[in-house]
mmCIF file of C-alpha atoms and ligand atoms in Angstrom:
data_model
loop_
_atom_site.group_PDB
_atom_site.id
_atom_site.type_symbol
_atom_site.label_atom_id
_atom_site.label_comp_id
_atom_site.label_asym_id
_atom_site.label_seq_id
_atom_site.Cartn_x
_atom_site.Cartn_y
_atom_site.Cartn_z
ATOM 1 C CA UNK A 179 -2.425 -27.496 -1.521
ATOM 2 C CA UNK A 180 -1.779 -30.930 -0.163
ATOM 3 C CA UNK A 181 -3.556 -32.937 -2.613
ATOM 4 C CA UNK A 182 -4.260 -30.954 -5.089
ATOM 5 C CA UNK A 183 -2.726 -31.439 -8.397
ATOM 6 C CA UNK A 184 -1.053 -28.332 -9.507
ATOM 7 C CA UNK A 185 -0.861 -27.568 -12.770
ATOM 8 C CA UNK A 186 2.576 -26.910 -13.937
ATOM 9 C CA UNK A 187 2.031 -26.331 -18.183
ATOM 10 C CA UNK A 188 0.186 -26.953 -20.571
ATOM 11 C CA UNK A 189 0.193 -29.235 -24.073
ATOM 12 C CA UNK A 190 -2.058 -29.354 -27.151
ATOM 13 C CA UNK A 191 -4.287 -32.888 -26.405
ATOM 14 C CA UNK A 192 -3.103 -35.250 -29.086
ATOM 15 C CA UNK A 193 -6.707 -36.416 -29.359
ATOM 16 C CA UNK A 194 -8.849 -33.047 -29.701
ATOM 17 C CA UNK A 195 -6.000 -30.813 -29.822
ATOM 18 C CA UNK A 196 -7.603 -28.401 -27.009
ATOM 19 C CA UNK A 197 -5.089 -27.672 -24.035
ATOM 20 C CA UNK A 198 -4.552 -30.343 -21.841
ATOM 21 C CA UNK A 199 -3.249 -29.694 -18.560
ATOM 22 C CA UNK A 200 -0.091 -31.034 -17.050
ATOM 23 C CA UNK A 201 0.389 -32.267 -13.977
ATOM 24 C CA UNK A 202 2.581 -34.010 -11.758
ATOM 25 C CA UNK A 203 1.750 -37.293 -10.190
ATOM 26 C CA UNK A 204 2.840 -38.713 -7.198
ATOM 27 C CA UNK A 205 6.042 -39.580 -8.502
ATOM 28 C CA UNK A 206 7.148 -36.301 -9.782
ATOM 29 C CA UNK A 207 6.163 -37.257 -13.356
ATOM 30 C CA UNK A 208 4.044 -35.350 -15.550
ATOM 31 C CA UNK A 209 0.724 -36.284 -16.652
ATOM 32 C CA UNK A 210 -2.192 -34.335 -18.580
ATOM 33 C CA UNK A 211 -5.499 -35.638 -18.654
ATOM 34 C CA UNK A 212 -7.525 -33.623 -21.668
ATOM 35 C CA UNK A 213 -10.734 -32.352 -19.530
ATOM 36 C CA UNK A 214 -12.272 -30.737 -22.555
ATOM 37 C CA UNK A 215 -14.343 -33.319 -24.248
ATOM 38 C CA UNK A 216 -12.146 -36.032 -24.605
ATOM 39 C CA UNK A 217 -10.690 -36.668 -21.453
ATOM 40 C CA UNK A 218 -7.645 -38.299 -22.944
ATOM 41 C CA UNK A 219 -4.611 -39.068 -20.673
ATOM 42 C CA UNK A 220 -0.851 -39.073 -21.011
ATOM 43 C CA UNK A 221 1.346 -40.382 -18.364
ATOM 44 C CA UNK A 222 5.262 -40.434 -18.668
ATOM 45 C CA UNK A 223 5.668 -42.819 -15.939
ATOM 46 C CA UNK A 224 9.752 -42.573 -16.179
ATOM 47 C CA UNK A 225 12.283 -39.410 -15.949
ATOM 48 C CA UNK A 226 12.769 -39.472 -19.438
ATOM 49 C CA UNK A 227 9.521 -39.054 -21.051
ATOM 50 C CA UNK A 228 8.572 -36.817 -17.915
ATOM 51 C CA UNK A 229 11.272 -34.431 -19.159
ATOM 52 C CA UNK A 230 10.340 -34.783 -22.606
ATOM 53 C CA UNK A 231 6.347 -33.479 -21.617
ATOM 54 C CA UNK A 232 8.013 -30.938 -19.062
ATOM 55 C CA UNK A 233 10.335 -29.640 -22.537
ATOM 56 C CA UNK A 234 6.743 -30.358 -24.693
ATOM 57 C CA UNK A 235 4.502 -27.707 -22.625
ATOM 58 C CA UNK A 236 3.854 -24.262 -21.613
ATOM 59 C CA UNK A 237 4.600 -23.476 -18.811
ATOM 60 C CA UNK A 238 1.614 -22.275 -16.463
ATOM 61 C CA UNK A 239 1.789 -18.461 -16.534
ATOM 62 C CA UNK A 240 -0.064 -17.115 -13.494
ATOM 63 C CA UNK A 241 -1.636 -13.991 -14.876
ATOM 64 C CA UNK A 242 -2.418 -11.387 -12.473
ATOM 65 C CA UNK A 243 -5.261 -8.995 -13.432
ATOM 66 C CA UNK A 244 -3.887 -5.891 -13.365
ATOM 67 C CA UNK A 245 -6.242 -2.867 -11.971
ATOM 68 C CA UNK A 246 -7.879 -1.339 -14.971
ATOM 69 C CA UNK A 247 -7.174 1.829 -15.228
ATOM 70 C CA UNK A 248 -10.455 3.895 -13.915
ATOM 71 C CA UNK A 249 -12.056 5.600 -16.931
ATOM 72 C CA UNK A 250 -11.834 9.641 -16.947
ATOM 73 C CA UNK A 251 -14.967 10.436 -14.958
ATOM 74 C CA UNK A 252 -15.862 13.781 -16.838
ATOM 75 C CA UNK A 253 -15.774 16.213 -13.640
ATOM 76 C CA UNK A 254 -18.730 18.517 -13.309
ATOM 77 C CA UNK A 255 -17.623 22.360 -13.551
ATOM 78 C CA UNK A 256 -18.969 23.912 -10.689
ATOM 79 C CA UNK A 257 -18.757 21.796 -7.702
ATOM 80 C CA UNK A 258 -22.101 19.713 -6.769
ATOM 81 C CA UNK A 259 -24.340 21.547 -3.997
ATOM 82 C CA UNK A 260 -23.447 25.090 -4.368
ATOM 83 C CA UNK A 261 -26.857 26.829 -5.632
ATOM 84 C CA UNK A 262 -25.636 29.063 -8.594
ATOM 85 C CA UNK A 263 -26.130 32.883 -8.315
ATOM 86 C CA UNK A 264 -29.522 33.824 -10.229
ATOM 87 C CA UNK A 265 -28.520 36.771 -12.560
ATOM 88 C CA UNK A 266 -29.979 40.424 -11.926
ATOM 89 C CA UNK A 267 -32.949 40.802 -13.835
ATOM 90 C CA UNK A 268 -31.881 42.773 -16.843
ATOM 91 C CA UNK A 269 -34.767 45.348 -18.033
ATOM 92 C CA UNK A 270 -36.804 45.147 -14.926
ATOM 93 C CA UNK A 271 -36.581 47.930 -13.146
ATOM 94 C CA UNK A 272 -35.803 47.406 -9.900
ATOM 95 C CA UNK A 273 -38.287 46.988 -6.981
ATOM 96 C CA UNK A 274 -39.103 50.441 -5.351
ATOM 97 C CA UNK A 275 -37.690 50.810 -1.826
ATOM 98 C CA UNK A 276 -40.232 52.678 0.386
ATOM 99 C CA UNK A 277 -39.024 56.307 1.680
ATOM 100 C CA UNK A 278 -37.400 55.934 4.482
ATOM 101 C CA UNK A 279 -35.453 52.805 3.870
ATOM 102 C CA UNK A 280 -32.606 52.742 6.490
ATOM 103 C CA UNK A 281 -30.328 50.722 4.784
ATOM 104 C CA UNK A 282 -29.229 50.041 1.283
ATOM 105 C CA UNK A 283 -31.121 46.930 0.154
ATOM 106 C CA UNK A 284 -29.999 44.100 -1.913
ATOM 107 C CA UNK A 285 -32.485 43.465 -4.757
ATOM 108 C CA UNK A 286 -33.435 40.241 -2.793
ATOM 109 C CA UNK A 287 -34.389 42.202 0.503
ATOM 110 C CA UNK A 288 -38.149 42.297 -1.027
ATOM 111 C CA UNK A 289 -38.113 38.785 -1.117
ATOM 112 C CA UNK A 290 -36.888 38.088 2.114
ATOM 113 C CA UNK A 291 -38.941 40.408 4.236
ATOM 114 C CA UNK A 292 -41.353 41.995 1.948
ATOM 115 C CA UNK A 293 -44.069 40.386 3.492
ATOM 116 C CA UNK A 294 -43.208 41.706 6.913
ATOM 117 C CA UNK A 295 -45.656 44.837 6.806
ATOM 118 C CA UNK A 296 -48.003 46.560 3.974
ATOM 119 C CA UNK A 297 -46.962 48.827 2.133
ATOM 120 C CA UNK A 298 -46.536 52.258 4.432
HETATM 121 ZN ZN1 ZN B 253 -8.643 -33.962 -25.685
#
């Protein structure tokens, strides 16, 4: 920030009509120097004509980005990692406990330890 020329508005180039930046010399006094294509230059040299470039241009608006707003992320409808139930088999009848069975099976207990001995 020591040096460097601030920009402090902006006027049409009187050459090539794209925006020109003003700055401010050393002296306080506005300049612009086109940078576009023609690199035309306007110096004011004196108070009077400085104030008449500092009336002339836009002032420099410093635009902050503001945060776009995050799209909707469509959320899923059953949260990510729980397995869904299976449905009972409709129709099928179900699998035939042996006699005997101690305890009332769920219809998965065949799969889960049906291979633990032959059938009886
Ligand atoms: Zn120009």
């Amino acid at each position: 920030m020591s040096d460097a020329k601030q920009i402090i508005g902006n006027i049409d180039c009187p050459v090539c009509g794209h925006e020109m930046p003003v700055k401010a010399d050393k002296n306080g006094h506005a300049y612009g120097h086109c940078a576009h294509r023609c690199n035309a230059q306007v110096f004011t040299r004196n108070d009077h004509r400085d104030g008449l470039l500092r009336k002339a241009m836009r002032p420099v608006t410093v635009s902050v980005p503001l945060p776009e707003p995050t799209p909707a992320v469509p959320k899923p409808s059953h949260a990510v990692g729980a397995a869904p139930v299976p449905p009972l088999p409709t129709g099928t009848p179900p699998v035939q406990q042996p006699a005997g069975a101690k305890t009332k099976a769920n219809w998965f207990s065949p799969v889960l330890g049906g291979a633990k001995h032959g059938r009886a």
